CSV table of C-alpha atoms and ligand atoms in Angstrom, one decimal:
chain,number,residue,atom,x,y,z
G,1,UNK,CA,60.4,-25.3,8.9
G,2,UNK,CA,61.9,-28.7,8.0
G,3,UNK,CA,59.2,-31.0,6.6
G,4,UNK,CA,59.2,-34.6,7.7
G,5,UNK,CA,55.8,-35.6,6.3
G,6,UNK,CA,55.4,-33.7,3.1
G,7,UNK,CA,57.4,-32.8,0.0
G,8,UNK,CA,57.2,-29.4,-1.7
G,9,UNK,CA,58.5,-28.7,-5.2
G,10,UNK,CA,57.9,-26.0,-7.8
G,11,UNK,CA,58.3,-25.8,-11.5
G,12,UNK,CA,57.9,-22.2,-12.7
G,13,UNK,CA,54.5,-21.0,-11.4
G,14,UNK,CA,53.2,-24.4,-10.5
G,15,UNK,CA,53.9,-25.9,-7.1
G,16,UNK,CA,53.4,-29.6,-6.1
G,17,UNK,CA,52.7,-30.6,-2.5
G,18,UNK,CA,53.0,-34.3,-1.8
G,19,UNK,CA,51.8,-35.9,1.5
G,20,UNK,CA,54.6,-38.3,2.1
G,21,UNK,CA,53.8,-41.0,4.7
G,22,UNK,CA,53.2,-43.9,2.3
G,23,UNK,CA,53.7,-46.6,5.0
G,24,UNK,CA,50.6,-45.1,6.7
G,25,UNK,CA,48.8,-44.5,3.4
G,26,UNK,CA,49.5,-40.8,4.0
G,27,UNK,CA,47.2,-40.6,7.0
G,28,UNK,CA,46.9,-37.1,8.4
G,29,UNK,CA,48.5,-36.8,11.8
G,30,UNK,CA,48.7,-33.4,13.6
G,31,UNK,CA,52.4,-32.9,12.5
G,32,UNK,CA,51.4,-33.4,8.8
G,33,UNK,CA,48.5,-30.9,9.2
G,34,UNK,CA,50.9,-28.4,10.7
G,35,UNK,CA,53.4,-28.9,7.9
G,36,UNK,CA,50.7,-28.6,5.2
G,37,UNK,CA,49.5,-25.3,6.8
G,38,UNK,CA,53.1,-24.0,6.7
G,39,UNK,CA,53.6,-25.1,3.1
G,40,UNK,CA,50.3,-23.7,1.8
G,41,UNK,CA,50.9,-20.4,3.7
G,42,UNK,CA,54.4,-20.1,2.3
G,43,UNK,CA,53.2,-20.8,-1.3
G,44,UNK,CA,50.3,-18.4,-1.0
G,45,UNK,CA,52.8,-15.6,0.0
G,46,UNK,CA,55.1,-16.3,-2.9
G,47,UNK,CA,53.8,-14.2,-5.9
G,48,UNK,CA,55.7,-16.5,-8.3
G,49,UNK,CA,53.3,-19.4,-7.5
G,50,UNK,CA,50.0,-19.3,-9.3
G,51,UNK,CA,48.7,-22.8,-8.9
G,52,UNK,CA,49.2,-25.7,-6.5
G,53,UNK,CA,48.7,-29.4,-7.0
G,54,UNK,CA,48.2,-31.5,-3.9
G,55,UNK,CA,48.7,-35.3,-4.0
G,56,UNK,CA,49.8,-38.3,-2.0
G,57,UNK,CA,53.0,-40.3,-2.1
G,58,UNK,CA,53.0,-43.8,-3.7
G,59,UNK,CA,50.5,-45.5,-5.9
G,60,UNK,CA,48.0,-46.6,-3.3
G,61,UNK,CA,46.7,-43.6,-1.5
G,62,UNK,CA,46.0,-39.9,-1.7
G,63,UNK,CA,45.2,-39.8,2.1
G,64,UNK,CA,43.6,-42.8,3.9
G,65,UNK,CA,42.1,-40.5,6.5
G,66,UNK,CA,43.0,-38.8,9.8
G,67,UNK,CA,45.5,-40.8,11.7
G,68,UNK,CA,43.3,-43.2,13.7
G,69,UNK,CA,46.2,-44.2,16.1
G,70,UNK,CA,46.5,-40.5,17.1
G,71,UNK,CA,42.9,-39.8,18.2
G,72,UNK,CA,41.8,-43.3,19.3
G,73,UNK,CA,42.0,-42.3,23.0
G,74,UNK,CA,40.8,-38.7,22.8
G,75,UNK,CA,38.2,-37.2,25.2
G,76,UNK,CA,35.1,-35.2,24.1
G,77,UNK,CA,37.1,-31.9,24.4
G,78,UNK,CA,40.1,-33.3,22.6
G,79,UNK,CA,38.0,-34.6,19.8
G,80,UNK,CA,36.3,-31.2,19.3
G,81,UNK,CA,39.7,-29.4,19.4
G,82,UNK,CA,41.1,-31.9,16.8
G,83,UNK,CA,38.3,-30.9,14.4
G,84,UNK,CA,38.4,-27.2,15.0
G,85,UNK,CA,42.1,-26.8,14.8
G,86,UNK,CA,42.3,-29.1,11.7
G,87,UNK,CA,39.6,-27.0,10.0
G,88,UNK,CA,41.3,-23.8,10.9
G,89,UNK,CA,44.9,-24.8,9.9
G,90,UNK,CA,44.2,-26.9,6.9
G,91,UNK,CA,40.7,-27.5,5.5
G,92,UNK,CA,39.1,-24.0,5.7
G,93,UNK,CA,42.6,-22.6,5.1
G,94,UNK,CA,43.0,-24.4,1.8
G,95,UNK,CA,39.4,-23.6,0.6
G,96,UNK,CA,40.0,-19.9,1.2
G,97,UNK,CA,43.5,-19.7,-0.4
G,98,UNK,CA,43.8,-17.1,-3.2
G,99,UNK,CA,46.0,-19.5,-5.1
G,100,UNK,CA,44.0,-22.3,-6.9
G,101,UNK,CA,44.6,-25.8,-5.4
G,102,UNK,CA,43.9,-28.9,-7.5
G,103,UNK,CA,43.6,-32.2,-5.6
G,104,UNK,CA,45.3,-35.0,-7.6
G,105,UNK,CA,43.5,-38.0,-6.0
G,106,UNK,CA,45.9,-40.9,-6.7
G,107,UNK,CA,44.3,-43.7,-4.7
G,108,UNK,CA,42.3,-44.0,-1.5
G,109,UNK,CA,40.8,-40.7,-0.4
G,110,UNK,CA,39.0,-41.7,2.8
G,111,UNK,CA,37.7,-39.7,5.8
G,112,UNK,CA,40.0,-36.7,6.3
G,113,UNK,CA,41.6,-37.6,2.9
G,114,UNK,CA,38.4,-37.0,1.0
G,115,UNK,CA,37.7,-34.0,3.2
G,116,UNK,CA,41.0,-32.6,2.2
G,117,UNK,CA,40.4,-33.3,-1.5
G,118,UNK,CA,36.9,-31.6,-1.1
G,119,UNK,CA,38.5,-28.5,0.6
G,120,UNK,CA,40.7,-28.1,-2.6
G,121,UNK,CA,39.2,-26.0,-5.3
G,122,UNK,CA,38.5,-29.0,-7.5
G,123,UNK,CA,39.6,-32.6,-7.9
G,124,UNK,CA,41.1,-34.9,-10.6
G,125,UNK,CA,41.1,-38.6,-9.9
G,126,UNK,CA,43.3,-41.5,-11.1
G,127,UNK,CA,41.3,-44.5,-12.4
G,128,UNK,CA,42.2,-46.5,-9.2
G,129,UNK,CA,41.0,-43.8,-6.8
G,130,UNK,CA,38.5,-44.8,-4.1
G,131,UNK,CA,36.6,-42.2,-2.1
G,132,UNK,CA,34.6,-42.4,1.0
G,133,UNK,CA,33.8,-41.1,4.4
G,134,UNK,CA,34.0,-44.2,6.6
G,135,UNK,CA,34.0,-42.4,10.0
G,136,UNK,CA,30.7,-43.9,11.3
G,137,UNK,CA,32.3,-47.3,11.0
G,138,UNK,CA,34.7,-46.0,13.7
G,139,UNK,CA,32.0,-44.5,15.8
G,140,UNK,CA,32.6,-40.9,14.8
G,141,UNK,CA,31.4,-38.5,12.1
G,142,UNK,CA,33.4,-36.6,9.5
G,143,UNK,CA,35.0,-33.7,11.4
G,144,UNK,CA,37.0,-31.9,8.9
G,145,UNK,CA,34.1,-30.4,7.0
G,146,UNK,CA,32.9,-33.6,5.3
G,147,UNK,CA,29.2,-33.3,6.4
G,148,UNK,CA,29.1,-29.9,4.8
G,149,UNK,CA,31.2,-30.2,1.6
G,150,UNK,CA,30.0,-33.6,0.5
G,151,UNK,CA,26.3,-32.5,0.2
G,152,UNK,CA,27.5,-29.3,-1.5
G,153,UNK,CA,29.3,-31.4,-4.2
G,154,UNK,CA,27.0,-34.4,-4.7
G,155,UNK,CA,23.7,-33.5,-3.1
G,156,UNK,CA,22.2,-34.2,0.3
G,157,UNK,CA,20.6,-37.6,-0.3
G,158,UNK,CA,23.7,-39.1,-1.9
G,159,UNK,CA,25.9,-37.6,0.8
G,160,UNK,CA,23.7,-39.0,3.6
G,161,UNK,CA,23.8,-42.5,2.0
G,162,UNK,CA,27.6,-42.3,1.5
G,163,UNK,CA,28.2,-41.2,5.1
G,164,UNK,CA,25.7,-43.6,6.7
G,165,UNK,CA,26.9,-46.7,4.7
G,166,UNK,CA,30.6,-45.7,5.2
G,167,UNK,CA,31.0,-47.0,1.7
G,168,UNK,CA,33.6,-46.3,-0.9
G,169,UNK,CA,32.9,-45.1,-4.4
G,170,UNK,CA,35.0,-45.7,-7.5
G,171,UNK,CA,36.7,-42.9,-9.5
G,172,UNK,CA,34.1,-43.3,-12.3
G,173,UNK,CA,31.2,-42.9,-9.8
G,174,UNK,CA,33.0,-39.9,-8.3
G,175,UNK,CA,33.2,-38.4,-11.8
G,176,UNK,CA,29.5,-39.2,-12.5
G,177,UNK,CA,28.4,-37.5,-9.3
G,178,UNK,CA,30.6,-34.4,-9.7
G,179,UNK,CA,33.1,-35.2,-6.9
G,180,UNK,CA,35.9,-35.5,-9.4
G,181,UNK,CA,36.1,-33.3,-12.5
G,182,UNK,CA,38.1,-35.8,-14.5
G,183,UNK,CA,39.3,-39.4,-14.3
G,184,UNK,CA,42.7,-40.3,-15.9
G,185,UNK,CA,45.1,-43.2,-15.8
G,186,UNK,CA,47.3,-43.0,-12.7
G,187,UNK,CA,50.5,-42.6,-14.6
G,188,UNK,CA,49.1,-39.5,-16.3
G,189,UNK,CA,47.5,-37.9,-13.3
G,190,UNK,CA,50.1,-35.3,-12.4
G,191,UNK,CA,50.7,-34.2,-16.0
G,192,UNK,CA,47.0,-33.9,-16.5
G,193,UNK,CA,46.7,-31.7,-13.5
G,194,UNK,CA,49.7,-29.7,-14.7
G,195,UNK,CA,48.0,-29.2,-18.0
G,196,UNK,CA,45.0,-27.7,-16.2
G,197,UNK,CA,47.3,-25.6,-14.1
G,198,UNK,CA,49.0,-24.3,-17.2
G,199,UNK,CA,45.7,-23.0,-18.4
G,200,UNK,CA,44.9,-21.4,-15.1
G,201,UNK,CA,48.2,-19.5,-14.8
G,202,UNK,CA,47.7,-17.7,-18.1
G,203,UNK,CA,44.8,-15.8,-16.4
G,204,UNK,CA,44.8,-13.0,-13.9
G,205,UNK,CA,45.7,-14.2,-10.4
G,206,UNK,CA,43.9,-11.3,-8.8
G,207,UNK,CA,40.7,-12.1,-10.8
G,208,UNK,CA,41.0,-15.8,-9.9
G,209,UNK,CA,41.4,-15.0,-6.2
G,210,UNK,CA,38.2,-12.8,-6.3
G,211,UNK,CA,36.4,-15.6,-8.2
G,212,UNK,CA,37.4,-18.2,-5.5
G,213,UNK,CA,36.1,-15.8,-2.8
G,214,UNK,CA,32.8,-15.2,-4.6
G,215,UNK,CA,32.1,-18.9,-5.3
G,216,UNK,CA,32.9,-19.8,-1.7
G,217,UNK,CA,30.6,-17.1,-0.5
G,218,UNK,CA,27.6,-18.9,-1.9
G,219,UNK,CA,28.3,-21.8,0.4
G,220,UNK,CA,28.6,-19.8,3.6
G,221,UNK,CA,25.7,-19.5,6.1
G,222,UNK,CA,24.5,-15.9,6.5
G,223,UNK,CA,26.5,-14.6,3.5
G,224,UNK,CA,24.8,-13.4,0.3
G,225,UNK,CA,27.0,-14.7,-2.5
G,226,UNK,CA,25.5,-12.3,-5.0
G,227,UNK,CA,26.5,-9.3,-2.9
G,228,UNK,CA,30.0,-10.8,-2.4
G,229,UNK,CA,30.2,-11.2,-6.2
G,230,UNK,CA,29.3,-7.5,-6.7
G,231,UNK,CA,32.1,-6.5,-4.3
G,232,UNK,CA,34.7,-8.9,-5.8
G,233,UNK,CA,33.7,-7.8,-9.3
G,234,UNK,CA,34.2,-4.1,-8.3
G,235,UNK,CA,37.6,-4.8,-6.7
G,236,UNK,CA,38.9,-6.2,-10.0
G,237,UNK,CA,38.5,-2.8,-11.6
G,238,UNK,CA,41.1,-1.4,-9.3
G,239,UNK,CA,43.8,-3.9,-10.3
G,240,UNK,CA,46.7,-3.7,-12.7
G,241,UNK,CA,45.6,-7.1,-14.0
G,242,UNK,CA,42.3,-5.6,-15.2
G,243,UNK,CA,44.0,-2.7,-17.0
G,244,UNK,CA,46.4,-5.2,-18.6
G,245,UNK,CA,43.7,-7.7,-19.5
G,246,UNK,CA,41.4,-5.2,-21.2
G,247,UNK,CA,44.2,-3.2,-22.8
G,248,UNK,CA,45.8,-6.4,-24.2
G,249,UNK,CA,42.4,-7.5,-25.7
G,250,UNK,CA,41.9,-4.1,-27.4
G,251,UNK,CA,45.5,-4.1,-28.6
G,252,UNK,CA,45.0,-7.7,-30.0
G,253,UNK,CA,47.9,-9.1,-28.0
G,254,UNK,CA,48.2,-11.7,-25.2
G,255,UNK,CA,47.9,-10.3,-21.6
G,256,UNK,CA,50.9,-10.4,-19.3
G,257,UNK,CA,49.4,-10.4,-15.8
G,258,UNK,CA,51.5,-9.1,-12.9
G,259,UNK,CA,49.0,-10.4,-10.3
G,260,UNK,CA,48.7,-6.9,-8.9
I,1,LIG,N1,45.2,-43.9,10.2
I,1,LIG,C1,46.3,-44.5,10.7
I,1,LIG,N2,46.9,-45.4,10.0
I,1,LIG,C2,46.4,-45.8,8.9
I,1,LIG,C3,45.2,-45.2,8.3
I,1,LIG,C4,44.6,-44.2,9.1
I,1,LIG,N3,43.5,-43.6,8.7
I,1,LIG,N4,44.9,-45.8,7.2
I,1,LIG,C5,45.9,-46.7,7.0
I,1,LIG,N5,46.8,-46.7,8.0
I,1,LIG,C6,47.9,-47.6,8.2
I,1,LIG,C7,47.6,-49.0,8.6
I,1,LIG,O1,47.4,-49.0,10.0
I,1,LIG,C8,48.8,-49.8,8.2
I,1,LIG,O2,49.8,-49.5,9.1
I,1,LIG,P1,50.8,-50.7,9.6
I,1,LIG,O3,51.4,-51.3,8.4
I,1,LIG,O4,51.7,-50.1,10.5
I,1,LIG,O5,49.8,-51.7,10.3
I,1,LIG,C9,49.2,-49.0,6.8
I,1,LIG,O6,48.6,-47.8,6.9
I,1,LIG,C10,48.7,-49.8,5.6
I,1,LIG,O7,47.3,-49.9,5.7
I,1,LIG,P2,46.6,-51.3,5.6
I,1,LIG,O8,45.3,-51.3,6.3
I,1,LIG,O9,47.5,-52.5,5.9
I,1,LIG,O10,46.3,-51.4,4.0
I,1,LIG,P3,45.2,-52.2,3.2
I,1,LIG,O11,45.5,-52.1,1.8
I,1,LIG,O12,44.9,-53.5,3.8
I,1,LIG,O13,43.8,-51.3,3.5
I,1,LIG,C11,42.5,-49.3,3.6
I,1,LIG,C12,43.7,-50.0,3.0
I,1,LIG,C13,42.6,-47.8,3.2
I,1,LIG,C14,41.2,-49.9,3.2
I,1,LIG,C15,42.7,-49.4,5.2
I,1,LIG,O14,44.0,-49.0,5.5
I,1,LIG,C16,41.7,-48.5,6.0
I,1,LIG,O15,40.5,-48.9,6.1
I,1,LIG,N6,42.2,-47.4,6.5
I,1,LIG,C17,41.4,-46.6,7.4
I,1,LIG,C18,40.4,-45.7,6.6
I,1,LIG,C19,39.6,-44.9,7.5
I,1,LIG,O16,38.8,-45.4,8.2
I,1,LIG,N7,39.8,-43.6,7.4
I,1,LIG,C20,39.0,-42.6,8.1
I,1,LIG,C21,39.7,-42.2,9.3
I,1,LIG,S1,38.8,-41.0,10.1
């Protein structure tokens, strides 16, 4: 697939996906969502890739939301389909990836942009980042998982206020409330994320993928996260990574994980 709206690069085991529509503040149109789906799926299937950094092009925006021009005339059915297909192709898809995805939030993360950052496994913000879910100011609600993931991350009352006021919060506030794990100067954002990714890729990819599954299970309706954890824990014992990790420890050497 030829990408027109995103850039994908890799340096060793760390891939970088950049949403590249700076003239539209990287707004997510359907074509961009499809390209992102393809890129994430391809990276997930590549055993060499062990961490992914997702960011936006330019210095102004991570993603300023779903593309308003594209959905402004949608019917009820088209609106529902936009949300369900987007969640399936991108937002839920990213959350469930076995490969860790770090959102490098380099400016505005609004609406679908914040929803995409929240679907990533965690977020690092640049000091100029601004985050918000302004959908009610347009007469809609967050439709890419925002009503679910924002309360999970910052609590129900704060999420209610943020959604109802359609307000934006600063990077510092996002850090204080747990929406961003770190705030760094914009020029250092990608290197900072790469530094975290370097730590991640030293560890067992199979164990990390089971950990993602177990953590996510705790936020799913009708799923017992503790039971999922038991199953995921058990599965680790059947992996080469587990044999390597424990053997390396006992032999007092560094583990070399194959990801199998
Ligand atoms: N969808 C479509 N286009 C968007 C967009 C979006 N979500 N966000 C920004 N753009 C476009 C603008 O229409 C403009 O395009 P143009 O130059 O062809 O007119 C371009 O990106 C630059 O945006 P602009 O509004 O001129 O920049 P600004 O610095 O004045 O304001 C924002 C920045 C983020 C405050 C403002 O763009 C904004 O409010 N965007 C919408 C945010 C939103 O409601 N997102 C939720 C959508 S569900």
